[in-house]
XYZ file of C-alpha atoms in Angstrom:
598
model
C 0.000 0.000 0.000
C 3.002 2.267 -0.678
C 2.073 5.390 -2.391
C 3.455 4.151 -6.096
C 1.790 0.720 -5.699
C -0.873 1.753 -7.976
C -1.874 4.184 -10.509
C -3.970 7.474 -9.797
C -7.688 6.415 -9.998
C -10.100 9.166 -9.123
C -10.409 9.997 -5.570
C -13.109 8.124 -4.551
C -11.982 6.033 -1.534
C -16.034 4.648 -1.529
C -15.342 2.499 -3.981
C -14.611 -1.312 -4.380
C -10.794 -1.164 -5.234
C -10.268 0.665 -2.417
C -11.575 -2.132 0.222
C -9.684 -4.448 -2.225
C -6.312 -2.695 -1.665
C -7.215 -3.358 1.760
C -7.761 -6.975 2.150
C -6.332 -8.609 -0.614
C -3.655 -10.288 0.557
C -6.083 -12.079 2.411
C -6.804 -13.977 -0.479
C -3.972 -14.051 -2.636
C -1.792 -15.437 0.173
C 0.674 -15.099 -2.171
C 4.226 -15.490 0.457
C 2.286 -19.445 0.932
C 1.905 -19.930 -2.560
C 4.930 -18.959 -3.838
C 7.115 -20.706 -1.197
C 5.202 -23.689 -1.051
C 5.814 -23.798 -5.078
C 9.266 -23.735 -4.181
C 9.410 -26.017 -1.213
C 7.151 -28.703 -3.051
C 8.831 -31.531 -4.748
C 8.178 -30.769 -8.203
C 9.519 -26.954 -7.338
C 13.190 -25.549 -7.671
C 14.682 -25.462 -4.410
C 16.538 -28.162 -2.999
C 17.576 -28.503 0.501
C 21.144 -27.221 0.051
C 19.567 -24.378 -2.147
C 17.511 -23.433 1.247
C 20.409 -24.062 3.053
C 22.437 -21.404 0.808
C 19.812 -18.960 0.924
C 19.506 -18.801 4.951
C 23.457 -18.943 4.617
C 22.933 -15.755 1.776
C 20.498 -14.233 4.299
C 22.657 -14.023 7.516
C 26.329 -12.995 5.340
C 24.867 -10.871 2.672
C 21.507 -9.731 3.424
C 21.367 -8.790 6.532
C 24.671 -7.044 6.746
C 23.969 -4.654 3.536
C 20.206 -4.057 5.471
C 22.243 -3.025 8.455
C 24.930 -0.688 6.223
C 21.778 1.069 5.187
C 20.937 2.326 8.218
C 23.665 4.877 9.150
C 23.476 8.085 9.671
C 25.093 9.422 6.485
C 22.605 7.051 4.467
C 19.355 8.687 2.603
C 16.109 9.227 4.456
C 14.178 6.860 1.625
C 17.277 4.022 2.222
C 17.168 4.322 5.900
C 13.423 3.811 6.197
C 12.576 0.743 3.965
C 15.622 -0.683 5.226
C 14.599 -0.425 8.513
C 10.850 -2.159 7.820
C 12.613 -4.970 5.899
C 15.180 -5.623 8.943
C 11.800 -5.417 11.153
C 10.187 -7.852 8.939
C 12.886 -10.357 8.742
C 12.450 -10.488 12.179
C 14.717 -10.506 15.476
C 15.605 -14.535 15.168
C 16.958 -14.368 12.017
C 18.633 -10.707 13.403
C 19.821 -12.371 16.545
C 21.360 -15.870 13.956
C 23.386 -13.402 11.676
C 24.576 -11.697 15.188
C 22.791 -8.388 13.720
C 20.407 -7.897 16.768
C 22.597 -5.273 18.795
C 22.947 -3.039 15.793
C 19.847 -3.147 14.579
C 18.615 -2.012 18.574
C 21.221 0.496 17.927
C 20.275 2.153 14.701
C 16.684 1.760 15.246
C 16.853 4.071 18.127
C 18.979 6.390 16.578
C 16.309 6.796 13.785
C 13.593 7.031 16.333
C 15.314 9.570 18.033
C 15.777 11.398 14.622
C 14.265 15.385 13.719
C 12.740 13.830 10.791
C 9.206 12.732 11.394
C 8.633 9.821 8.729
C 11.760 8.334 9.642
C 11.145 8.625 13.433
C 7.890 7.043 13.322
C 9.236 4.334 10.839
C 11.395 3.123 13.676
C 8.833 3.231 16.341
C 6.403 0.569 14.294
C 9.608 -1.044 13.019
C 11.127 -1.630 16.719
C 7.414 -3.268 17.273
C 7.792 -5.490 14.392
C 10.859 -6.769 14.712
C 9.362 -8.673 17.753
C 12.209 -8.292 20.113
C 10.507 -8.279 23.205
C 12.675 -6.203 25.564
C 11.898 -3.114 23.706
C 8.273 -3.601 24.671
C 8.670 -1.260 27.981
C 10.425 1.299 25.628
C 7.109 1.623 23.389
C 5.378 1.719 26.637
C 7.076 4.932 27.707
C 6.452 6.882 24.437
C 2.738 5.516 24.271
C 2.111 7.271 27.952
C 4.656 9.911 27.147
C 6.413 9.534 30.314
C 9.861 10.785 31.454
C 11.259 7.647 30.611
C 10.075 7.835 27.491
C 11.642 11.356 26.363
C 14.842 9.990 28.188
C 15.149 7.273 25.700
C 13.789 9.292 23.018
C 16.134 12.158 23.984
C 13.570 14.884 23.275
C 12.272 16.942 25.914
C 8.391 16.056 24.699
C 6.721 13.531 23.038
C 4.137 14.474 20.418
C 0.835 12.531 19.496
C 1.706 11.113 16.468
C 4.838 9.484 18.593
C 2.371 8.260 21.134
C -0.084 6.749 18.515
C 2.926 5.537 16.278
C 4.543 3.462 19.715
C 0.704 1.806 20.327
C 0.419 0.257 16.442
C 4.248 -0.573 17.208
C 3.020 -2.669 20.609
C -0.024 -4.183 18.416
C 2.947 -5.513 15.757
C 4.543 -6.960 18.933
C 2.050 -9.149 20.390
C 1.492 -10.551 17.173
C 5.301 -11.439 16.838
C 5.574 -12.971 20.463
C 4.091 -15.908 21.656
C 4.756 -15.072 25.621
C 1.085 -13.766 26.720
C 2.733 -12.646 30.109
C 4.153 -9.811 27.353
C 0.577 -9.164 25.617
C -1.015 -9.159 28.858
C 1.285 -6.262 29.885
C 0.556 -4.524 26.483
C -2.928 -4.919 27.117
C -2.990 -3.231 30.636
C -0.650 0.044 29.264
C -3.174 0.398 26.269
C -6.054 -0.119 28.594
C -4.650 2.517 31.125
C -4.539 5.098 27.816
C -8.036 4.438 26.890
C -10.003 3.828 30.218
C -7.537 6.007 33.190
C -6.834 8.873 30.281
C -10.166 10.066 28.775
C -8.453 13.215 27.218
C -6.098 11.392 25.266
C -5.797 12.765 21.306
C -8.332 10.316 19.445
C -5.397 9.576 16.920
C -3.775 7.808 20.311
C -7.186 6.272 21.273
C -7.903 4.743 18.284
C -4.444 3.610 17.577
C -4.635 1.795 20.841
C -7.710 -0.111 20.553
C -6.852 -0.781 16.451
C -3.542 -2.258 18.572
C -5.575 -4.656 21.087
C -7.837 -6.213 18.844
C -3.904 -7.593 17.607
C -3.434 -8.560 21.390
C -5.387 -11.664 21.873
C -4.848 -13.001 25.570
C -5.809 -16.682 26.201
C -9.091 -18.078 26.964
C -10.070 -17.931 30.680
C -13.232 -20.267 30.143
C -15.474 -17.724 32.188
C -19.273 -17.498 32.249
C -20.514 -14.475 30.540
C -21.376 -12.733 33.942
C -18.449 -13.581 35.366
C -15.554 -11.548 33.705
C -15.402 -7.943 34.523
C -14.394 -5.590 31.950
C -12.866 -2.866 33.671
C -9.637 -5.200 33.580
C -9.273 -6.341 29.861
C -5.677 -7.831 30.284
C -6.970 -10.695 32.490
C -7.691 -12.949 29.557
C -9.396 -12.641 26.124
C -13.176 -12.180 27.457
C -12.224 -8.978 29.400
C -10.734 -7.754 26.501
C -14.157 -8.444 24.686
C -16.148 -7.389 27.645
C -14.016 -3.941 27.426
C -14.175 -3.685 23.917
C -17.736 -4.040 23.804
C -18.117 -1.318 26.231
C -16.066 0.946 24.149
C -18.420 0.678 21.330
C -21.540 0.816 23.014
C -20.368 3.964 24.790
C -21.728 7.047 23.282
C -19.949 9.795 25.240
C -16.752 8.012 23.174
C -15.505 9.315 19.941
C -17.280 7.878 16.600
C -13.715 6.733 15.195
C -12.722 5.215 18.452
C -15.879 3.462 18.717
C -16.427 2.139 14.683
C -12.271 0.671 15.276
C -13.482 -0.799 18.446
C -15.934 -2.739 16.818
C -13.261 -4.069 14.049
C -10.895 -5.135 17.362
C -13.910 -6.799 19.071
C -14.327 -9.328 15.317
C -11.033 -9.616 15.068
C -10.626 -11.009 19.239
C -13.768 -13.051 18.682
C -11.991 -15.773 16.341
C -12.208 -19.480 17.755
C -14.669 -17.781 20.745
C -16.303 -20.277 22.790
C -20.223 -20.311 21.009
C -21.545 -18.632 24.567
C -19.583 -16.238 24.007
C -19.886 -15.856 20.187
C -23.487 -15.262 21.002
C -23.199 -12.694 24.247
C -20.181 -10.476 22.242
C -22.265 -10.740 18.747
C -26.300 -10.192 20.236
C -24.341 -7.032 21.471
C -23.098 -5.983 18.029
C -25.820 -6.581 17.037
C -28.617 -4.634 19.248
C -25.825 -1.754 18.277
C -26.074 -2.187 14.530
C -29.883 -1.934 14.410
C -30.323 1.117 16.895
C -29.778 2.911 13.430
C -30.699 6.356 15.407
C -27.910 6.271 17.985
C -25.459 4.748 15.848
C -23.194 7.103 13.547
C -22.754 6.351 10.081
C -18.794 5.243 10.835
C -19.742 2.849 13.598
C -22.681 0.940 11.307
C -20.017 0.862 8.643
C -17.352 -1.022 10.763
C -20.360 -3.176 12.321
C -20.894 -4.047 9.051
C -17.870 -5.277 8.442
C -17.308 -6.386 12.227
C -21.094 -8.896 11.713
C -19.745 -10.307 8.361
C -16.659 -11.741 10.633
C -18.781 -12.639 13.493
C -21.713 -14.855 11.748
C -21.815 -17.914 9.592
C -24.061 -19.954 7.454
C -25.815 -22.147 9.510
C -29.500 -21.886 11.441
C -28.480 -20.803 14.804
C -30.523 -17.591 16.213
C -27.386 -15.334 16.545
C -26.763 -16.240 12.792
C -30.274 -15.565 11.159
C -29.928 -12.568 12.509
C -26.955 -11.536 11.984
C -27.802 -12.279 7.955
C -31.320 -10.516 8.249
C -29.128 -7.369 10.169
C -27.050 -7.175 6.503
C -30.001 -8.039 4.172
C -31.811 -4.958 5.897
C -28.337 -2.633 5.608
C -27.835 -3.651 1.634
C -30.975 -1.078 1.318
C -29.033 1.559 3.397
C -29.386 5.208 2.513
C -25.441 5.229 3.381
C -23.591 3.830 0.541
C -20.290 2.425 1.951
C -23.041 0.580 5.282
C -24.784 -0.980 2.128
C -21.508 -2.198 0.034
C -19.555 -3.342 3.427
C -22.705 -5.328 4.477
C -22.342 -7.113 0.951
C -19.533 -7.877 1.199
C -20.354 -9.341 4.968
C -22.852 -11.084 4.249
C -21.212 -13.304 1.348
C -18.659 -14.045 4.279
C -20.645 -15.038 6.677
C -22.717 -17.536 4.102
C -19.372 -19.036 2.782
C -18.348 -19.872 6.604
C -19.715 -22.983 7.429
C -21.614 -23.278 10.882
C -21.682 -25.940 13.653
C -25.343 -25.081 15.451
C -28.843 -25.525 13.667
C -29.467 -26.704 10.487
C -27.283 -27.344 7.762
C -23.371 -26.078 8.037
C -23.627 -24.110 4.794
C -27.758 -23.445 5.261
C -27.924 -19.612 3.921
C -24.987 -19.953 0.769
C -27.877 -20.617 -1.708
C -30.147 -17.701 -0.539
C -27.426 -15.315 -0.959
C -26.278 -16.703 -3.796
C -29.270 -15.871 -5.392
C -29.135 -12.518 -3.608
C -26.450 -11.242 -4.623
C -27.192 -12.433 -8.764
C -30.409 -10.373 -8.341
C -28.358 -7.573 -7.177
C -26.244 -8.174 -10.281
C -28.677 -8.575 -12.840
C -31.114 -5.562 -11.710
C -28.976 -3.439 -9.141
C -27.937 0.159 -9.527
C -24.575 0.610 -11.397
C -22.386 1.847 -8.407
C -23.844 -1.836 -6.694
C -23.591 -4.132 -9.278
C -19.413 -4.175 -8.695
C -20.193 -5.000 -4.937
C -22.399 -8.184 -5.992
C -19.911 -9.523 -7.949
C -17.088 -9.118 -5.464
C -19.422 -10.685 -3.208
C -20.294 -13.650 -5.365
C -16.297 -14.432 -5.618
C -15.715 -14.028 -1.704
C -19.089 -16.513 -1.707
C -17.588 -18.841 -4.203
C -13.801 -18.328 -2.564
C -14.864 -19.204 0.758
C -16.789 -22.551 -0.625
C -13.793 -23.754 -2.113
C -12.192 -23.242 1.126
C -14.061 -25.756 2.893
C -14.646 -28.268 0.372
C -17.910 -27.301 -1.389
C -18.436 -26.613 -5.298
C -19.612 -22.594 -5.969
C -22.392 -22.244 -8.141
C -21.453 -22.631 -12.145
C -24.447 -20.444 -12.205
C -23.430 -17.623 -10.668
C -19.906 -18.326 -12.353
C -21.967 -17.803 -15.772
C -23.511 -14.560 -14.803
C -20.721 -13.279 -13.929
C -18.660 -14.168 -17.179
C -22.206 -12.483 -18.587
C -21.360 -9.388 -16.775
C -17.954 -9.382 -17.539
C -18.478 -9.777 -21.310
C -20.983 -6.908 -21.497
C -18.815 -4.416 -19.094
C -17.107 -1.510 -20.472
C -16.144 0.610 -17.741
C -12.608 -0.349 -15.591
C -14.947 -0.006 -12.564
C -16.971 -2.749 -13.838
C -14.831 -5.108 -15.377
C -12.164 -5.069 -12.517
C -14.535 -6.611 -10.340
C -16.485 -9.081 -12.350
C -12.760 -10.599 -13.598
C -11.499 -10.630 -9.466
C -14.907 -12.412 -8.699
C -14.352 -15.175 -11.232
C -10.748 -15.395 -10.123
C -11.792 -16.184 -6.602
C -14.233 -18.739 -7.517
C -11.330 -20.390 -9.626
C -14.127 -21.305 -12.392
C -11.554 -22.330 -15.050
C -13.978 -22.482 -17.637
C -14.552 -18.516 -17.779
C -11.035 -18.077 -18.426
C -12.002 -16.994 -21.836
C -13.882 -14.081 -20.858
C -11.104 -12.880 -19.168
C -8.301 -13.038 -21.587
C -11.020 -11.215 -24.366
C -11.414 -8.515 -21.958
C -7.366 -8.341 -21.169
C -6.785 -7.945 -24.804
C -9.773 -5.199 -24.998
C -8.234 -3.076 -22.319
C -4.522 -3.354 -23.893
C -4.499 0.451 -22.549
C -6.752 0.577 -19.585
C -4.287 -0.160 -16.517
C -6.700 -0.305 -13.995
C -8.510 -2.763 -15.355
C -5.606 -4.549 -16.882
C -3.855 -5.322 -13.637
C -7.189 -6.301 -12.192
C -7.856 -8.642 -15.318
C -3.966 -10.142 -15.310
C -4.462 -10.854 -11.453
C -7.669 -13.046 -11.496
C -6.032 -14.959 -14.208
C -3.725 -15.662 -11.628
C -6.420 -16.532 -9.045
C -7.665 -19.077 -11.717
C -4.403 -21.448 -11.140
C -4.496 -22.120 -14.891
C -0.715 -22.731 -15.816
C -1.941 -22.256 -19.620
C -2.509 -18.263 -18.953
C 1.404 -18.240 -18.351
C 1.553 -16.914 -21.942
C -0.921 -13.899 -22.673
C 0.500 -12.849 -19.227
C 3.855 -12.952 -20.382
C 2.840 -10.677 -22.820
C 1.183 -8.424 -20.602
C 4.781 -8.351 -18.461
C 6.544 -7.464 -21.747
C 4.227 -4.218 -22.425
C 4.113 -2.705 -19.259
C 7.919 -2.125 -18.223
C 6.881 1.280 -17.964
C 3.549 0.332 -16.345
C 4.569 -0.153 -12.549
C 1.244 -0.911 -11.037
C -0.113 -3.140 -13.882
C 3.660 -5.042 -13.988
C 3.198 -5.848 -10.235
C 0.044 -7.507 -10.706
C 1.107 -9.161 -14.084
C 4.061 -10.438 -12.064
C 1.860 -11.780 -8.894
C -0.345 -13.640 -11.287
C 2.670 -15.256 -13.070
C 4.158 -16.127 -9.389
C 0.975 -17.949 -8.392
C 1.004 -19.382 -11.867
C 4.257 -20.826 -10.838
C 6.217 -18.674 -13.576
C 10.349 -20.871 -12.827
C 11.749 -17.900 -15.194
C 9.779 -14.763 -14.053
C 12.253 -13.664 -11.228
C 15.877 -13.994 -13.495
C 13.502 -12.077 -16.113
C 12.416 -9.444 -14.198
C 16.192 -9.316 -12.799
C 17.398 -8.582 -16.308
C 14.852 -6.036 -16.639
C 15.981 -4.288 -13.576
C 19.607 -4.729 -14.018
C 19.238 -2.897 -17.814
C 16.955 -0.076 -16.884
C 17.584 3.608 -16.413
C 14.473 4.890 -16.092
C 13.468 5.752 -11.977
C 9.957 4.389 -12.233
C 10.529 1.312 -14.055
C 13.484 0.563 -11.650
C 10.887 1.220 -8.739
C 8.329 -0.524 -10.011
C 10.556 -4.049 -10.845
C 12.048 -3.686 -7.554
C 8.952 -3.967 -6.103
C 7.577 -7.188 -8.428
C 10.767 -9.169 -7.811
C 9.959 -8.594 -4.017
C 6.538 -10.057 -4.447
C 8.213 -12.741 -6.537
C 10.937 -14.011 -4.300
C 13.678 -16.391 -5.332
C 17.640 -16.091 -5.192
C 18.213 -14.455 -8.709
C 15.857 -11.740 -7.456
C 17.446 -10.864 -4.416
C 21.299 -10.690 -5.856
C 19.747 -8.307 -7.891
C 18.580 -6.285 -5.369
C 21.509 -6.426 -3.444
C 23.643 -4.652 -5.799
C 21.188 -2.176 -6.534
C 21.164 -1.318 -2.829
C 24.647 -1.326 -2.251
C 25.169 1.148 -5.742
C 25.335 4.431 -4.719
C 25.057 6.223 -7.990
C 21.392 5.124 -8.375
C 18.638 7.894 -6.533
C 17.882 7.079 -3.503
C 14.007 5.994 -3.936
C 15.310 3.217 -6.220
C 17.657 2.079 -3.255
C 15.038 2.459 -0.925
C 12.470 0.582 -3.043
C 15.266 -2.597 -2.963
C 15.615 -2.924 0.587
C 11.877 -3.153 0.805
C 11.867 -5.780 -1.820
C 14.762 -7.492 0.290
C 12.837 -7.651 3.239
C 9.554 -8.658 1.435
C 11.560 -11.897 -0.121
C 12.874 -12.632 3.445
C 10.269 -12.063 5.390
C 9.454 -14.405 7.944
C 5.022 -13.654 8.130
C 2.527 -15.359 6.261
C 1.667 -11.566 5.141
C 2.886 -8.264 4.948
C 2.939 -6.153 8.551
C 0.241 -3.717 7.148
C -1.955 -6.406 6.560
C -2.824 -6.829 10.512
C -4.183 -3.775 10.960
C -5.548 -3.336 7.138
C -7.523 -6.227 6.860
C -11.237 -5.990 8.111
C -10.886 -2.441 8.996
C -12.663 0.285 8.411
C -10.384 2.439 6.234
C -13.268 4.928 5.890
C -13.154 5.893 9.628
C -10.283 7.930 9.085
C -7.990 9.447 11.363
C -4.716 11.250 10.612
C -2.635 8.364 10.951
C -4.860 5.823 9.431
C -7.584 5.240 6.640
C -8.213 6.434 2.763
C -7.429 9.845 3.631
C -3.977 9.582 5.209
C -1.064 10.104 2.777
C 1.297 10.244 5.697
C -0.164 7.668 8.298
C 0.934 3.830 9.076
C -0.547 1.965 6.140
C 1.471 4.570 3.949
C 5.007 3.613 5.449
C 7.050 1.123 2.975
C-alpha cells in the first residue's frame, strides 16, 4: 500500500478497489503460494539451495540491510531498510549476530528530527518482535519521562504516542509469551479507560492495537468476567471492547475501530460467548438512530466476521441485520454489508441446520443484485459472489457454475474499468476455469486501460491455470513502464508458478535507467521471491550512484523476499478495517499515516 503501488484512480476512496487494496492479501496469500511452489517436490529449491539462501540471508543480506541504516545514508534508504530488517524479524537478526545493531540504529532513527523516519522506527522496533523493547514503546505511548529519556527529546508528540501503540499491536502478534501481551494490554487499557483526554489519533491507535493482542481463553461465564480489567484474559478484553463501542460519550472513530478489534478477538470464541459479544453488536447495529454512520459501517464489516451460514438464532440474525443494511441510505453501510454477508454464508456453521444453510439464498441474492442493481452496486455483488464462491472452495464445497456464468455475462458486457475489474477478481476467486475466456477477451480489450488490466492479469492468476502463463507474459513485456499493472502481471505469473519470471524481471531491472521502471521491478521481484531476485537487489542497494528511492524501493523488496510472516505487517491492521473511519494516521485519507510507510 506504498504510495506508487498503484496508478492514480479518481479519488473516490467509496469504492470497491479501495476495500480491495485493503484486504487482498487475504486472499492471494501469495508469500504461501509462492514458497510452497518452491518447497514442493516438483519446485526448484533443494535442501542445500535453502540451506544457501539462509546462509545468503545471515552474510549478505542482513549485513547490507544493516549498512543502510547509518546516519550518512538517505532518508528513503534508511526507512525501507529499517521495515525490511523489522520484517525479517529478530531470530533471524539475533542468527546473523545483527540484533545489537539493529537495537542500535533503530533508536537512533527514532530519536531522529525527521518525522517519517522517526515514526518508521517506532512501528519497526514493534515489528521486529524483540521483546525487551516492549517497555520502551510503553514509555512513548504514555509519554512519560522515561520515554523522552530514551527518546532524547524533551516532549513527546501525538503522532509518537499513537505511532509506539500500532508498534506494541505488531509486537504481540510477533511474540508468543502472553505474560508480554497481557502487559501490552494493561498500558493500552490505562490510555483508553484512566486517560479520557487522550488525542483520538492515540485512542484509536490503541484499541486498532488490542484487537492484535489476543490473551488466552479464561473459560469464564458471561457474567463472570469484569471488563474494567481487559488484560486478564481474552473475554475482558471483549467485555471492554464491547463497552467501548456501546459507549456514546466516546468518539465515533474510536468506537467504529473498536468494533473491528472486538471481530477480530472473537476468532475461535467459545459459542456462549460468540453469542453474548455478537447479540451485542448486534442490538448496536440496528439502533440505526444512535449509531453514527462510521460505527454501522465497521459493524458491518465487524457482523460479516462474526456470523456464519448455519441456522443458529445469533446467525439468522446476523444475515437478516445485513439483508436490511444492503438497502441503506449510506452507501459504503450498504456495500460493506455485501460484502459481509457473502462471508458469513461461505463460513460454514456448527449449530442448527445445515453447516452451509444460507450460501444458496445469498447466492441468489447477490445475482439479483447483479442482474437488476444500480450501477455503483452491481461491482459489490460480484465481489461478493467471488468471496461466496472463494470461501466454498475453502471448505470443500463446489460454488455455483451459475453464478460463475452470470458473472462471465457481466464481464463480457462491461465496459467501464470499474466494472470489469470486479467481475474478472470475482471469477478469479471462484477459480471457475472455464470462464477463463472471458477474461483473456477482456485483457486484450483493455490493452491500454491499466486499472482494469492489472485487475484482469491478477484473477487470471487466481484461476491457477498454468496455460494463462503466456498472454500474461505478454502483458509483463508491455508494461515495463507500467509499474502498477507489472506488479500484478508479475503476482499472477508467481501464483502461476512462472520458474523464469524472477531472473527475467532481474534482467529487466539490471538494464533499466528509467526511476519508475526501476521502482516498479524492484517492487515485483519482491513479491516474486527467489535467489536471482534478491542478488539483484543487493547490488542495486549497495550502488550508490542510483537515486535514492530506487535504493530504498530494494531494501523493501529485500525484506519482502525474506520475510518471515505469512503476510505483509500492514496487513494486521488493514484487513477488516474500516479504512473509511479515518484518522490522521490511518484510513483512505492519510497520505502520511501507518498503512502509507514502505
Amino acid at each position: 500500500m506504498t504510495p506508487d503501488s498503484a496508478p492514480e484512480f479518481p479519488d473516490d476512496a467509496e469504492r470497491w478497489q479501495e476495500w480491495w487494496a485493503h484486504n487482498e492479501e487475504r486472499w492471494l496469500d501469495l508469500r504461501t503460494r509462492v514458497r510452497s511452489a518452491q518447497a514442493s517436490p516438483e519446485g526448484r529449491t533443494t535442501t542445500h539451495e535453502r540451506a544457501a539462501d539462509a546462509v545468503f540471508l545471515s552474510q549478505h543480506v542482513i549485513p547490507a540491510l544493516i549498512a543502510s541504516l547509518a546516519d550518512d545514508q538517505p532518508e528513503a534508504v534508511r526507512r525501507e531498510a529499517l521495515l525490511a530488517l523489522a520484517e525479517i524479524g529478530a531470530p533471524e537478526l539475533r542468527r546473523a549476530d545483527a540484533a545489537d545493531d539493529f537495537n542500535r540504529l533503530a533508536l537512533q532513527a527514532a530519536r531522529s528530527p525527521r518525522q517519517a523516519l522517526a515514526e518508521s522506527a517506532l512501528v519497526a522496533i514493534g515489528l521486529a518482535g524483540g521483546d525487551e523493547h516492549v517497555r520502551k514503546l510503553v514509555h512513548v505511548l504514555h509519554g512519560c519521562g522515561d520515554g523522552t529519556a530514551w527518546l532524547e527529546t524533551g516532549r513527546i508528540s501525538d503522532r509518537q504516542r499513537a505511532f509506539a501503540a500500532y508498534g506494541l499491536g505488531l509486537a504481540s502478534v510477533q511474540s508468543e509469551n502472553h505474560d508480554l501481551r497481557r502487559y501490552v494490554v494493561h498500558h493500552l487499557d490505562m490510555t483508553l479507560a484512566r486517560e479520557p483526554g487522550a488525542p483520538d489519533d492515540v485512542r484509536t491507535a490503541c484499541v486498532q492495537a488490542m484487537g492484535l493482542a489476543a490473551l488466552p481463553w479464561c473459560d469464564r461465564g458471561t457474567d463472570e468476567v469484569d471488563g474494567r480489567i481487559p488484560a486478564e484474559c481474552r473475554e475482558s478484553q471483549l467485555v471492554f471492547l464491547t463497552e467501548l463501542v456501546e459507549d456514546r460519550r466516546e468518539d465515533r472513530i474510536v468506537r467504529a475501530h473498536a468494533a473491528t478489534s472486538v471481530a477480530r478477538l472473537l476468532v475461535g470464541a467459545p459459542e456462549a460467548w460468540r453469542e453474548e459479544i455478537g447479540t451485542r453488536l448486534c442490538k448496536q447495529f440496528e439502533d440505526r438512530r444512535d449509531t453514527p454512520r462510521e460505527l454501522r459501517q465497521s459493524l458491518a464489516l465487524a457482523l460479516g466476521m462474526t456470523g456464519d451460514s448455519d441456522g443458529d438464532a445469533l446467525d439468522k440474525r446476523v444475515r437478516r441485520d445485513l439483508e436490511k443494511a444492503i438497502a441503506s441510505t449510506d452507501q459504503p453501510t450498504r456495500h460493506f454489508a455485501t460484502l459481509a454477508l457473502a462471508e458469513t454464508a461461505a463460513r460454514p456453521g456448527i449449530g442448527a441446520g445445515e453447516p452451509l444453510g444460507a450460501a444458496a439464498s445469498v447466492r441468489r441474492d447477490m445475482l439479483s443484485q447483479l442482474a437488476r442493481g444500480k450501477s455503483t452496486q452491481r461491482p459489490w455483488a460480484g465481489l461478493a459472489l467471488g468471496l461466496l464462491g472463494s470461501g466454498l472452495n475453502e471448505c470443500g464445497a463446489l460454488p455455483s457454475e451459475d453464478a460463475s456464468r452470470a458473472l462471465a455475462s457481466r464481464l463480457g458486457d462491461a465496459r467501464s474499468p470499474e466494472e470489469v475489474g470486479a467481475y474478472a477478481l470475482a471469477l478469479g476467486l471462484r477459480q471457475d476455469g472455464q470462464e477463463r475466456g472471458a477474461i483473456e477477451e477482456k485483457l486484450a480489450d483493455f490493452a491500454g486501460r491499466d486499472e482494469a488490466r492489472g485487475h484482469l492479469a491478477l484473477s487470471l492468476g487466481l484461476l491457477g491455470a498454468r496455460n494463462a502463463q503466456e498472454p500474461l507474459r505478454t502483458v509483463e513485456l508491455d508494461s515495463s513502464r507500467r509499474p502498477w499493472v507489472l506488479r500484478q502481471t508479475s503476482v499472477a505469473l508467481a501464483m502461476l508458478d512462472d520458474g523464469e519470471l524472477p531472473a527475467r524481471l532481474s534482467r529487466e531491472l539490471s538494464a533499466t535507467k528509467s526511476l519508475p521502471e526501476g521502482v516498479g521491478l524492484a517492487h515485483s521481484l519482491g513479491r516474486v521471491g527467489g535467489r536471482a531476485a534478491a542478488e539483484t537487489l543487493l547490488a542495486r542497494l549497495q550502488d550508490p550512484q542510483l537515486p535514492d528511492v530506487a535504493r530504498g524501493a530494494c531494501a523493501g523488496a529485500l525484506g519482502e523476499i525474506h520475510a518471515r510472516g505469512r503476510f505483509p505487517w500492514q496487513t494486521h491492521y488493514a484487513a477488516g478495517a474500516n479504512y473509511l473511519a479515518g484518522t490522521r494516521l490511518f484510513g483512505a485519507g492519510s497520505t502520511d499515516g501507518l498503512l502509507a510507510m514502505p
